[in-house]
Structures are given as C-alpha cells and as structure tokens.
Amino acid sequence: MRLVIIGAGFAGMYAALSAARLRDIQGVSPEELEIALVAPEPTLVVRPRLYEPKPETLTAPLQDVLKAIDVVYVQGSAETVDTKSRAVQIVTAKGAKKSLSYDRLIVATGSRLFRPNIPGLADHAFSVDGLNDAIALDRHLHQLASLPISEMRDTVVVVGGGFTGIEAATGMPSRLRTILGKDAKPRVIIVDRNEAIAPDMGAGARPLIEAALRNVGVETRLGASVASLDNSGVTLSSGEHIESATVIWAAGMRAAPLTAQIPAERDSFGRLLVDRDLRVLSVDRVFATGDAARAACDNVGNYSLMSCQHATRMGAFAGNNAAAELLGVATRRYHQEAYVTCLDLGEAGALFTRGWERKVEMVGDQAKKTKREINTVWIYPPRAERAAALASADPEHVTEV
Ligand SMILES: Cc1cc2nc3c(=O)[nH]c(=O)nc-3n(C[C@H](O)[C@H](O)[C@H](O)COP(=O)(O)OP(=O)(O)OC[C@H]3O[C@@H](n4cnc5c(N)ncnc54)[C@H](O)[C@@H]3O)c2cc1C
C-alpha cells in the first residue's frame, strides 16, 4: 500500500509525521505501508518569516527527519493527478517524468500570492511570498545602497494592508535604515482598497495597529487600488502617482494550481472543500490539507484560514486519517477551536490576539517576545530523532495554543 503526500510545507510535513506515527503505533512496517512525500526540495520554507531580512536563511532541512521516520522523499513537482487511475505524474529537477500510484493521496500543495492582471505588475512588483521572491527583494534593497539618495530610492510601497502587508511594511523603515545608512529618509506607504487597515482584525485590535504604523512612520492610502506599475513606481486609481523604486505586492492568496486537477468543488480561493476528516468531497481516496483545503474548524461556523497555525494541525489530521483508512482503524475528526494571531509590528513590537473575535492579549515587547518564539522555535520541524519526531505529530496536540 502507498500513501502519497504532495507538498513539503507545514501541512505536508505534519501529514508525513502523523501518518508515520500511526503506522508505528499499529506496528505496521514501511514495506507494508509506504509513505511517500513529493516536493521539489526536501526543505521546509519558513514562509511566515519571509518578510524578515536574510531570507536565504529561512529554510529548514527535512531529509534527516523524513529518514528517521521512514518516509520516502520523492524529488520532483507533481504535474498531473489522475484520480481515476490513482496516479500522480511527477517531473524531476532534471526534467525526467515518472508516475507514482497511490492508495491514498494527500494534496498539501499550499498557496501562492495572487497576482492580478494589472499593467506592469508582473515586471515591477516584488513580493515576500516564496523563498526566491524574498531573496530577490532583499538583493534589490541592498542594490539601492549603490544609488544616489532620492525620494524614489528611499520609498517603498506595500500593496495590501492585511497581515503580510503590515508585517512587510512595519519592518521596512528599520531595514532600509540598516541597508541605506543614516542619511536615508525611508518612506513606507501601504496601499489598500479597503477603507480600514487589517480588515480581518476587528475594532479592538485595529487602533493598536494604526498607532504602531504611526509609531514606525508607515503611511497609508486606504480606499485606493493600484491602476498600474512602471519603473518609476505605482499609479493609483485616484490618479496619484507614487515615485518608488520598490513596490511589494501582498494583496491576496490562492491555493496552488494543482488543486484545479482534482475533480471536486473549490472555494473562491481555489481551496478544495473537505469533510471533517479532511477527505475531499466526492473524490475517492483523496485528502486535502493546509492552504489547499477549506475545512470546518468547529461546530459553530468557523473555517480554516490560510495560516501556518491551521496548516500544521490540518496536516497532522490528514496524515493520520489517510493512514487510518489504509490501516483499517478509526479516523479522527479534525477540530481546531483555539485560534490566535501574532502580528509583527517592526520596531513597535507586536500584537497578540486570542479567539476568532481577536481579543487583544499582549502588545509591544511582550507580544514581540512571543512572535520571536513562534518564528524561531514553534514553527520549525521536530528533531530528526524517531521517537521525538513521531510524538510531535499527535493530531490532538499539534498547534494547541
Ligand atoms: C510573508 C508571510 C507571512 C506569513 N505569516 C504568517 C503568520 O504570521 N502566521 C500564520 O499562521 N501564517 C502565516 N503565513 C501563512 C503561512 O505561511 C501559510 O499558511 C502556510 O505556509 C501554509 O502551509 P502549507 O503547508 O499549506 O503550504 P506551503 O507552506 O505553501 O507549502 C506548500 C508546499 O507544497 C509544494 N508544492 C506546491 N505545488 C506542488 C506540486 N505541484 N508538486 C510538489 N510540491 C508542490 C511547495 O513547494 C511547498 O513545499 C504567512 C505567509 C507569508 C507568505
């Protein structure tokens, strides 16, 4: 029997760990149940940190931990999925194609930035979405130091006033000062078509975010959308042109394209609709998890968000349940009642909220300490030691906050 997991992000990593844990508990050998993880690299990209400096350091190796738990790493990118013949076509880094059949499949292909068809966007916008994007932005910021001081050089426009945009923007003034020196006059502007910043954060947290933006010197243009970009900056729908050498696009996510190959219903973000066991509705033997899936988190109407917090726990349930079906044991219903947010606000510290109503629990330095711990400890893979790695993936205990 073979369980194939596509994607080595937070969801795919925990799916592999959790499936291996159940196989171990049931006393089944890796020969009887093969668990194969398909991904372009055996590496976890620590996406939630990609707004930070030194993005090239923000990965964690997975090969040793996968080896320790007897999960087979298959190098490549899944190009097609045939749910009738139950096979995944994989293209390797060298361009070779191979096919992998499955008895159960877990789609854990995550998400990517949504780039609408706006003139100049493809050529002139940076992002902090993937590792290469963040490295390209960092290189560009360092190259600015070789240019003469000008308002355009020192101005960064961040499009999108959600979590990612706020984290990219609030960290930028100090990052620019470090790179460009004390004579620079960093100007950072968030543009968002909504009338309020951080639309998801609610009325309790928003004034604190607004104060933090003022504190670190980030301006906003709200109720404004981007009409076009060129090498001199961005033009807004109002006609205003902001001269800027750096535009960072951070306005919206979509599920990775592979989800479109599964013949099932998807939401407006392209996420596959799944049941409480994280099985894709109406497609036999296929599970979806993390940013690739939309799942009910509880019985009161909350649904998973595209977040590391949800991806990790959903991954553990999907891995457990796909393996449970193959091993003939009971599945476990996914549930995630607890929900917290921890938003980095640059030199203004951070903001920590609890619950779906986003009740503010910590601000400033105290919240920043928690953010640092989340970003440097909590979201990293477990140690490459078999017992510890398997124990880390009990679905009931993953991402309990
Ligand atoms: C700048 C930034 C800040 C963020 N901050 C936070 C935060 O503070 N808190 C939070 O909870 N979340 C945050 N997030 C969101 C979080 O990073 C995502 O929700 C999380 O990464 C989702 O995990 P995942 O495993 O579902 O997908 P991903 O992490 O996207 O991983 C998907 C994996 O699938 C692989 N893959 C994709 N397609 C294929 C294919 N066809 N074949 C093989 N492999 C494939 C990819 O290479 C990747 O390894 C942030 C994201 C960004 C970009």
Short mmCIF file of C-alpha atoms and ligand atoms in Angstrom, two decimals:
data_model
loop_
_atom_site.label_atom_id
_atom_site.label_comp_id
_atom_site.label_asym_id
_atom_site.label_seq_id
_atom_site.Cartn_x
_atom_site.Cartn_y
_atom_site.Cartn_z
CA MET A 1 0.00 0.00 0.00
CA ARG A 2 1.17 3.51 -0.70
CA LEU A 3 0.19 6.87 0.72
CA VAL A 4 1.41 9.78 -1.41
CA ILE A 5 1.65 13.28 0.05
CA ILE A 6 2.24 16.19 -2.36
CA GLY A 7 3.97 19.20 -0.82
CA ALA A 8 6.56 19.66 1.93
CA GLY A 9 5.20 22.76 3.62
CA PHE A 10 3.78 22.84 7.13
CA ALA A 11 0.79 20.70 6.14
CA GLY A 12 2.74 18.13 4.12
CA MET A 13 5.44 17.82 6.79
CA TYR A 14 2.89 17.15 9.54
CA ALA A 15 0.88 14.82 7.29
CA ALA A 16 4.03 12.71 6.83
CA LEU A 17 4.91 12.78 10.53
CA SER A 18 1.41 11.90 11.64
CA ALA A 19 0.89 9.10 9.09
CA ALA A 20 4.25 7.61 10.14
CA ARG A 21 3.22 7.92 13.79
CA LEU A 22 0.01 5.94 13.24
CA ARG A 23 1.84 3.31 11.18
CA ASP A 24 4.30 2.95 14.05
CA ILE A 25 1.54 2.69 16.67
CA GLN A 26 -0.19 -0.01 14.62
CA GLY A 27 3.07 -1.98 14.32
CA VAL A 28 2.97 -1.86 10.52
CA SER A 29 6.26 -1.83 8.61
CA PRO A 30 7.33 0.76 5.98
CA GLU A 31 7.30 -2.10 3.43
CA GLU A 32 3.61 -2.84 4.12
CA LEU A 33 2.63 0.85 4.09
CA GLU A 34 4.91 3.15 2.12
CA ILE A 35 4.57 6.85 2.86
CA ALA A 36 6.00 8.98 0.02
CA LEU A 37 6.42 12.74 0.17
CA VAL A 38 6.72 14.53 -3.19
CA ALA A 39 8.26 18.02 -3.25
CA PRO A 40 10.74 19.99 -5.35
CA GLU A 41 13.15 20.21 -2.36
CA PRO A 42 13.45 18.23 0.90
CA THR A 43 13.24 21.54 2.70
CA LEU A 44 10.67 23.46 4.70
CA VAL A 45 10.44 27.07 3.55
CA VAL A 46 9.57 29.05 6.65
CA ARG A 47 7.11 31.25 4.79
CA PRO A 48 5.78 33.18 7.80
CA ARG A 49 9.26 34.70 8.21
CA LEU A 50 9.87 35.78 4.63
CA TYR A 51 9.25 39.46 5.43
CA GLU A 52 12.42 39.40 7.57
CA PRO A 53 15.98 40.29 6.47
CA LYS A 54 18.32 37.44 5.37
CA PRO A 55 15.55 35.36 3.75
CA GLU A 56 18.12 32.90 2.36
CA THR A 57 18.48 31.57 5.92
CA LEU A 58 14.74 30.92 6.38
CA THR A 59 14.55 27.25 5.45
CA ALA A 60 14.87 24.06 7.46
CA PRO A 61 16.13 20.71 6.15
CA LEU A 62 13.68 17.80 6.19
CA GLN A 63 15.70 14.91 4.77
CA ASP A 64 17.05 13.63 8.11
CA VAL A 65 13.73 13.77 9.90
CA LEU A 66 11.96 12.02 7.00
CA LYS A 67 14.64 9.32 7.03
CA ALA A 68 14.30 8.89 10.80
CA ILE A 69 10.57 8.16 10.43
CA ASP A 70 10.89 6.03 7.26
CA VAL A 71 9.14 8.41 4.92
CA VAL A 72 10.36 8.18 1.33
CA TYR A 73 11.25 11.56 -0.15
CA VAL A 74 10.47 11.77 -3.89
CA GLN A 75 12.18 14.70 -5.59
CA GLY A 76 10.00 16.50 -8.10
CA SER A 77 6.95 18.52 -8.78
CA ALA A 78 3.57 16.84 -9.23
CA GLU A 79 2.41 17.86 -12.68
CA THR A 80 -0.82 15.93 -13.01
CA VAL A 81 -3.09 13.86 -10.80
CA ASP A 82 -5.36 11.22 -12.31
CA THR A 83 -7.93 10.33 -9.68
CA LYS A 84 -9.41 7.56 -11.87
CA SER A 85 -6.23 5.55 -12.35
CA ARG A 86 -4.97 6.85 -8.95
CA ALA A 87 -1.59 8.05 -10.19
CA VAL A 88 0.50 11.20 -9.85
CA GLN A 89 2.78 12.29 -12.71
CA ILE A 90 5.97 13.83 -11.38
CA VAL A 91 8.59 15.93 -13.16
CA THR A 92 12.04 15.82 -11.60
CA ALA A 93 14.51 18.72 -11.42
CA LYS A 94 16.32 17.24 -14.45
CA GLY A 95 13.09 17.15 -16.46
CA ALA A 96 12.54 13.39 -16.22
CA LYS A 97 8.94 12.22 -15.77
CA LYS A 98 7.77 9.44 -13.52
CA SER A 99 4.47 8.10 -12.31
CA LEU A 100 3.61 7.20 -8.73
CA SER A 101 0.44 5.22 -7.99
CA TYR A 102 -1.39 5.76 -4.72
CA ASP A 103 -3.87 4.03 -2.45
CA ARG A 104 -4.47 7.31 -0.63
CA LEU A 105 -3.39 10.79 -1.74
CA ILE A 106 -2.95 13.93 0.36
CA VAL A 107 -2.89 17.24 -1.52
CA ALA A 108 -0.76 19.60 0.60
CA THR A 109 0.42 21.92 -2.13
CA GLY A 110 -0.20 25.13 -0.18
CA SER A 111 -0.84 28.51 -1.69
CA ARG A 112 0.76 31.32 -3.63
CA LEU A 113 0.32 35.03 -4.00
CA PHE A 114 -2.49 36.12 -6.29
CA ARG A 115 -1.13 38.44 -8.95
CA PRO A 116 -3.98 40.11 -10.86
CA ASN A 117 -3.57 41.24 -14.44
CA ILE A 118 -2.63 44.87 -13.69
CA PRO A 119 -0.35 46.67 -16.18
CA GLY A 120 3.27 46.46 -15.06
CA LEU A 121 2.64 44.15 -12.09
CA ALA A 122 4.49 41.13 -13.47
CA ASP A 123 7.59 43.21 -14.29
CA HIS A 124 7.77 45.73 -11.48
CA ALA A 125 6.44 44.17 -8.27
CA PHE A 126 8.40 42.32 -5.61
CA SER A 127 6.85 40.04 -3.00
CA VAL A 128 7.61 38.11 0.17
CA ASP A 129 5.57 35.10 -0.90
CA GLY A 130 8.15 32.45 -1.72
CA LEU A 131 11.82 32.00 -0.88
CA ASN A 132 13.09 33.22 -4.25
CA ASP A 133 10.76 36.23 -4.17
CA ALA A 134 12.01 37.25 -0.73
CA ILE A 135 15.65 36.77 -1.76
CA ALA A 136 15.08 38.90 -4.90
CA LEU A 137 13.55 41.67 -2.77
CA ASP A 138 16.42 41.55 -0.29
CA ARG A 139 19.03 41.77 -3.09
CA HIS A 140 17.16 44.68 -4.64
CA LEU A 141 17.07 46.54 -1.29
CA HIS A 142 20.84 46.07 -0.94
CA GLN A 143 21.40 47.28 -4.50
CA LEU A 144 19.55 50.51 -3.68
CA ALA A 145 22.50 51.44 -1.47
CA SER A 146 24.61 51.98 -4.59
CA LEU A 147 22.15 54.56 -5.98
CA PRO A 148 22.29 58.28 -5.13
CA ILE A 149 19.90 59.36 -2.37
CA SER A 150 16.50 60.29 -3.75
CA GLU A 151 12.90 60.19 -2.59
CA MET A 152 12.19 57.46 -5.12
CA ARG A 153 15.10 55.30 -3.90
CA ASP A 154 14.00 55.59 -0.25
CA THR A 155 10.28 54.97 -0.85
CA VAL A 156 8.72 51.52 -0.55
CA VAL A 157 5.07 50.93 -1.47
CA VAL A 158 3.40 47.85 0.00
CA VAL A 159 0.17 46.89 -1.73
CA GLY A 160 -2.16 45.07 0.66
CA GLY A 161 -2.97 46.01 4.24
CA GLY A 162 -3.60 42.50 5.57
CA PHE A 163 -1.22 40.53 7.80
CA THR A 164 1.56 40.04 5.26
CA GLY A 165 1.48 43.62 4.04
CA ILE A 166 1.55 45.02 7.58
CA GLU A 167 4.48 42.80 8.60
CA ALA A 168 6.42 43.67 5.43
CA ALA A 169 5.72 47.41 5.88
CA THR A 170 6.33 47.84 9.62
CA GLY A 171 9.71 46.10 9.41
CA MET A 172 10.79 48.13 6.39
CA PRO A 173 11.81 51.54 7.89
CA SER A 174 14.47 49.99 10.14
CA ARG A 175 15.53 47.54 7.42
CA LEU A 176 16.04 50.43 5.00
CA ARG A 177 17.97 52.45 7.58
CA THR A 178 20.28 49.48 8.16
CA ILE A 179 20.87 49.00 4.43
CA LEU A 180 20.89 52.61 3.21
CA GLY A 181 22.63 54.29 6.12
CA LYS A 182 21.81 57.18 8.39
CA ASP A 183 21.31 59.75 5.62
CA ALA A 184 18.44 57.81 4.08
CA LYS A 185 14.89 59.05 4.60
CA PRO A 186 12.81 55.88 4.42
CA ARG A 187 9.21 56.38 3.43
CA VAL A 188 6.89 53.38 3.53
CA ILE A 189 3.31 53.52 2.27
CA ILE A 190 0.65 50.80 2.49
CA VAL A 191 -1.97 50.95 -0.27
CA ASP A 192 -5.22 49.05 0.25
CA ARG A 193 -8.55 49.22 -1.47
CA ASN A 194 -10.35 48.66 1.86
CA GLU A 195 -11.28 51.71 3.90
CA ALA A 196 -9.58 50.26 7.01
CA ILE A 197 -6.25 48.66 7.67
CA ALA A 198 -6.17 44.94 8.67
CA PRO A 199 -9.83 44.34 7.76
CA ASP A 200 -9.82 40.93 9.48
CA MET A 201 -8.53 42.15 12.83
CA GLY A 202 -11.66 43.87 14.05
CA ALA A 203 -12.32 47.05 16.00
CA GLY A 204 -10.42 46.04 19.17
CA ALA A 205 -7.05 45.44 17.58
CA ARG A 206 -7.20 47.96 14.74
CA PRO A 207 -6.45 51.15 16.75
CA LEU A 208 -3.34 49.43 18.13
CA ILE A 209 -2.17 48.56 14.62
CA GLU A 210 -2.88 52.10 13.43
CA ALA A 211 -0.87 53.51 16.36
CA ALA A 212 2.01 51.14 15.56
CA LEU A 213 2.03 52.27 11.92
CA ARG A 214 2.25 55.91 13.06
CA ASN A 215 4.92 54.98 15.56
CA VAL A 216 7.24 53.40 12.96
CA GLY A 217 6.36 56.03 10.34
CA VAL A 218 4.32 53.96 7.89
CA GLU A 219 1.77 55.96 5.88
CA THR A 220 -1.42 54.55 4.37
CA ARG A 221 -3.52 55.17 1.26
CA LEU A 222 -6.82 53.46 2.01
CA GLY A 223 -9.80 53.06 -0.28
CA ALA A 224 -7.31 53.17 -3.16
CA SER A 225 -6.45 50.50 -5.68
CA VAL A 226 -3.44 50.19 -7.92
CA ALA A 227 -4.06 51.05 -11.59
CA SER A 228 -0.57 50.36 -12.94
CA LEU A 229 3.10 49.95 -12.10
CA ASP A 230 6.18 51.03 -14.02
CA ASN A 231 9.85 51.57 -13.27
CA SER A 232 9.08 54.88 -11.57
CA GLY A 233 6.58 53.47 -9.06
CA VAL A 234 2.82 52.99 -8.89
CA THR A 235 -0.19 54.89 -10.13
CA LEU A 236 -3.34 54.63 -8.03
CA SER A 237 -6.92 54.57 -9.27
CA SER A 238 -7.27 58.12 -7.92
CA GLY A 239 -4.60 59.23 -10.39
CA GLU A 240 -1.98 59.74 -7.68
CA HIS A 241 1.48 58.56 -8.74
CA ILE A 242 3.87 57.48 -6.00
CA GLU A 243 7.51 57.52 -7.06
CA SER A 244 9.10 54.40 -5.65
CA ALA A 245 11.95 52.08 -6.56
CA THR A 246 10.32 49.25 -4.61
CA VAL A 247 6.74 48.01 -4.81
CA ILE A 248 5.86 44.93 -2.77
CA TRP A 249 2.69 43.09 -3.78
CA ALA A 250 0.96 41.49 -0.79
CA ALA A 251 -2.68 41.51 -1.79
CA GLY A 252 -4.25 38.08 -1.59
CA MET A 253 -3.52 34.37 -1.79
CA ARG A 254 -4.82 31.49 -3.88
CA ALA A 255 -4.42 27.73 -3.49
CA ALA A 256 -1.59 26.29 -5.61
CA PRO A 257 -2.72 25.34 -9.14
CA LEU A 258 -2.60 21.56 -8.61
CA THR A 259 -5.91 21.71 -6.69
CA ALA A 260 -7.63 22.50 -10.02
CA GLN A 261 -6.78 18.98 -11.20
CA ILE A 262 -8.89 17.32 -8.55
CA PRO A 263 -12.44 16.97 -9.93
CA ALA A 264 -14.12 18.47 -6.88
CA GLU A 265 -15.70 21.65 -5.60
CA ARG A 266 -13.39 24.52 -4.62
CA ASP A 267 -13.96 27.85 -2.88
CA SER A 268 -13.19 31.30 -4.31
CA PHE A 269 -9.53 30.90 -3.21
CA GLY A 270 -9.23 27.64 -5.12
CA ARG A 271 -9.20 25.56 -1.92
CA LEU A 272 -10.71 22.07 -2.10
CA LEU A 273 -13.79 21.56 0.06
CA VAL A 274 -13.20 18.74 2.54
CA ASP A 275 -15.24 16.93 5.17
CA ARG A 276 -14.37 16.83 8.87
CA ASP A 277 -11.88 14.00 8.25
CA LEU A 278 -10.27 16.25 5.57
CA ARG A 279 -11.39 13.95 2.75
CA VAL A 280 -12.07 15.77 -0.50
CA LEU A 281 -15.83 15.72 -1.03
CA SER A 282 -16.98 13.26 -3.69
CA VAL A 283 -13.48 12.12 -4.77
CA ASP A 284 -12.46 8.68 -3.66
CA ARG A 285 -9.24 8.21 -1.64
CA VAL A 286 -8.09 11.85 -1.81
CA PHE A 287 -7.50 14.12 1.18
CA ALA A 288 -6.57 17.81 1.09
CA THR A 289 -5.00 19.88 3.82
CA GLY A 290 -3.36 23.17 4.79
CA ASP A 291 -3.77 26.16 2.47
CA ALA A 292 -5.02 23.77 -0.26
CA ALA A 293 -8.20 22.93 1.68
CA ARG A 294 -11.17 24.61 3.29
CA ALA A 295 -12.29 22.75 6.39
CA ALA A 296 -14.73 23.44 9.20
CA CYS A 297 -12.75 24.01 12.39
CA ASP A 298 -15.60 23.63 14.88
CA ASN A 299 -19.35 23.23 15.13
CA VAL A 300 -20.10 26.94 15.31
CA GLY A 301 -19.24 28.01 11.78
CA ASN A 302 -15.51 28.83 11.79
CA TYR A 303 -13.46 27.64 8.81
CA SER A 304 -9.73 27.12 8.40
CA LEU A 305 -7.71 30.11 7.23
CA MET A 306 -4.66 30.10 5.02
CA SER A 307 -2.35 30.11 8.02
CA CYS A 308 0.55 28.13 9.34
CA GLN A 309 -1.42 27.50 12.53
CA HIS A 310 -4.20 25.76 10.60
CA ALA A 311 -1.91 24.08 8.06
CA THR A 312 0.14 22.35 10.74
CA ARG A 313 -2.79 20.86 12.63
CA MET A 314 -4.77 20.06 9.48
CA GLY A 315 -1.66 18.30 8.16
CA ALA A 316 -1.50 16.11 11.25
CA PHE A 317 -5.18 15.15 10.96
CA ALA A 318 -4.98 14.48 7.20
CA GLY A 319 -1.90 12.25 7.61
CA ASN A 320 -3.47 10.38 10.48
CA ASN A 321 -6.77 9.87 8.66
CA ALA A 322 -5.35 8.81 5.29
CA ALA A 323 -3.15 6.26 7.08
CA ALA A 324 -6.07 5.19 9.32
CA GLU A 325 -8.17 4.28 6.28
CA LEU A 326 -5.35 2.15 4.88
CA LEU A 327 -4.68 0.51 8.24
CA GLY A 328 -8.36 -0.14 8.92
CA VAL A 329 -8.58 1.92 12.11
CA ALA A 330 -10.92 4.78 13.05
CA THR A 331 -10.26 8.24 11.67
CA ARG A 332 -10.22 11.36 13.87
CA ARG A 333 -12.46 14.30 13.19
CA TYR A 334 -10.45 17.49 12.59
CA HIS A 335 -11.23 20.26 15.04
CA GLN A 336 -9.36 23.44 15.94
CA GLU A 337 -11.30 25.61 18.33
CA ALA A 338 -8.35 27.70 19.52
CA TYR A 339 -7.16 30.49 17.27
CA VAL A 340 -4.56 33.17 17.95
CA THR A 341 -2.87 35.80 15.84
CA CYS A 342 0.55 37.29 16.45
CA LEU A 343 1.33 40.21 14.19
CA ASP A 344 4.85 41.62 13.94
CA LEU A 345 4.83 45.42 14.01
CA GLY A 346 8.54 46.09 13.46
CA GLU A 347 10.08 48.47 16.00
CA ALA A 348 6.62 48.96 17.55
CA GLY A 349 6.75 45.37 18.86
CA ALA A 350 3.90 43.00 18.05
CA LEU A 351 0.25 42.33 18.75
CA PHE A 352 -1.12 39.04 20.11
CA THR A 353 -4.84 38.26 19.99
CA ARG A 354 -6.83 35.24 21.10
CA GLY A 355 -10.02 33.80 19.68
CA TRP A 356 -11.93 34.40 16.47
CA GLU A 357 -13.12 37.71 17.92
CA ARG A 358 -9.43 38.72 18.20
CA LYS A 359 -9.33 39.76 21.83
CA VAL A 360 -6.06 41.61 22.42
CA GLU A 361 -3.92 39.75 24.96
CA MET A 362 -0.42 41.16 24.51
CA VAL A 363 1.14 44.18 22.83
CA GLY A 364 4.59 45.75 22.39
CA ASP A 365 7.70 43.97 23.65
CA GLN A 366 5.80 41.19 25.40
CA ALA A 367 3.99 40.20 22.18
CA LYS A 368 7.26 40.59 20.24
CA LYS A 369 8.92 38.03 22.51
CA THR A 370 6.13 35.57 21.70
CA LYS A 371 6.39 36.36 17.98
CA ARG A 372 10.13 35.65 18.09
CA GLU A 373 9.50 32.33 19.81
CA ILE A 374 6.83 31.38 17.25
CA ASN A 375 9.09 32.35 14.37
CA THR A 376 12.27 30.71 15.63
CA VAL A 377 11.05 27.66 17.57
CA TRP A 378 7.39 26.67 17.31
CA ILE A 379 7.05 26.52 13.52
CA TYR A 380 10.30 24.62 12.84
CA PRO A 381 10.36 20.85 12.13
CA PRO A 382 10.93 18.48 15.05
CA ARG A 383 14.37 16.99 15.77
CA ALA A 384 15.49 14.18 13.45
CA GLU A 385 15.09 11.62 16.22
CA ARG A 386 12.47 8.95 15.55
CA ALA A 387 10.59 8.80 18.85
CA ALA A 388 10.56 12.56 19.37
CA ALA A 389 9.53 13.27 15.77
CA LEU A 390 6.66 10.77 15.84
CA ALA A 391 5.50 12.00 19.24
CA SER A 392 5.38 15.60 17.95
CA ALA A 393 2.64 14.69 15.47
CA ASP A 394 -0.24 13.51 17.65
CA PRO A 395 -3.05 15.39 15.88
CA GLU A 396 -4.79 16.27 19.14
CA HIS A 397 -1.70 18.09 20.41
CA VAL A 398 -0.39 19.82 17.29
CA THR A 399 -0.71 23.65 17.41
CA GLU A 400 -2.56 23.75 20.69
CA VAL A 401 -2.44 27.40 21.69
C1 LIG B 1 5.19 36.64 4.43
C2 LIG B 1 4.21 35.66 5.02
C3 LIG B 1 3.90 35.78 6.38
C4 LIG B 1 3.02 34.86 6.94
N1 LIG B 1 2.76 34.98 8.28
C5 LIG B 1 2.00 34.06 8.88
C6 LIG B 1 1.78 34.11 10.29
O1 LIG B 1 2.26 35.02 10.98
N2 LIG B 1 1.03 33.14 10.85
C7 LIG B 1 0.49 32.13 10.11
O2 LIG B 1 -0.19 31.27 10.70
N3 LIG B 1 0.66 32.05 8.78
C8 LIG B 1 1.40 32.99 8.15
N4 LIG B 1 1.59 32.91 6.79
C9 LIG B 1 0.88 31.88 6.01
C10 LIG B 1 1.60 30.54 6.05
O3 LIG B 1 2.93 30.68 5.60
C11 LIG B 1 0.85 29.56 5.17
O4 LIG B 1 -0.49 29.49 5.59
C12 LIG B 1 1.50 28.18 5.29
O5 LIG B 1 2.79 28.20 4.72
C13 LIG B 1 0.63 27.11 4.64
O6 LIG B 1 1.26 25.87 4.76
P1 LIG B 1 1.03 24.74 3.65
O7 LIG B 1 1.87 23.59 4.04
O8 LIG B 1 -0.42 24.54 3.43
O9 LIG B 1 1.58 25.39 2.31
P2 LIG B 1 3.02 25.94 1.91
O10 LIG B 1 3.80 26.38 3.07
O11 LIG B 1 2.72 26.90 0.82
O12 LIG B 1 3.77 24.66 1.32
C14 LIG B 1 3.33 24.03 0.15
C15 LIG B 1 4.40 23.09 -0.36
O13 LIG B 1 3.89 22.41 -1.49
C16 LIG B 1 4.88 22.40 -2.51
N5 LIG B 1 4.18 22.25 -3.78
C17 LIG B 1 3.29 23.09 -4.36
N6 LIG B 1 2.87 22.60 -5.53
C18 LIG B 1 3.50 21.41 -5.70
C19 LIG B 1 3.48 20.43 -6.72
N7 LIG B 1 2.72 20.56 -7.81
N8 LIG B 1 4.27 19.33 -6.57
C20 LIG B 1 5.05 19.17 -5.46
N9 LIG B 1 5.10 20.08 -4.47
C21 LIG B 1 4.33 21.19 -4.58
C22 LIG B 1 5.60 23.72 -2.32
O14 LIG B 1 6.87 23.68 -2.93
C23 LIG B 1 5.69 23.77 -0.79
O15 LIG B 1 6.78 22.97 -0.35
C24 LIG B 1 2.45 33.83 6.17
C25 LIG B 1 2.77 33.72 4.81
C26 LIG B 1 3.64 34.61 4.23
C27 LIG B 1 4.00 34.47 2.77
#
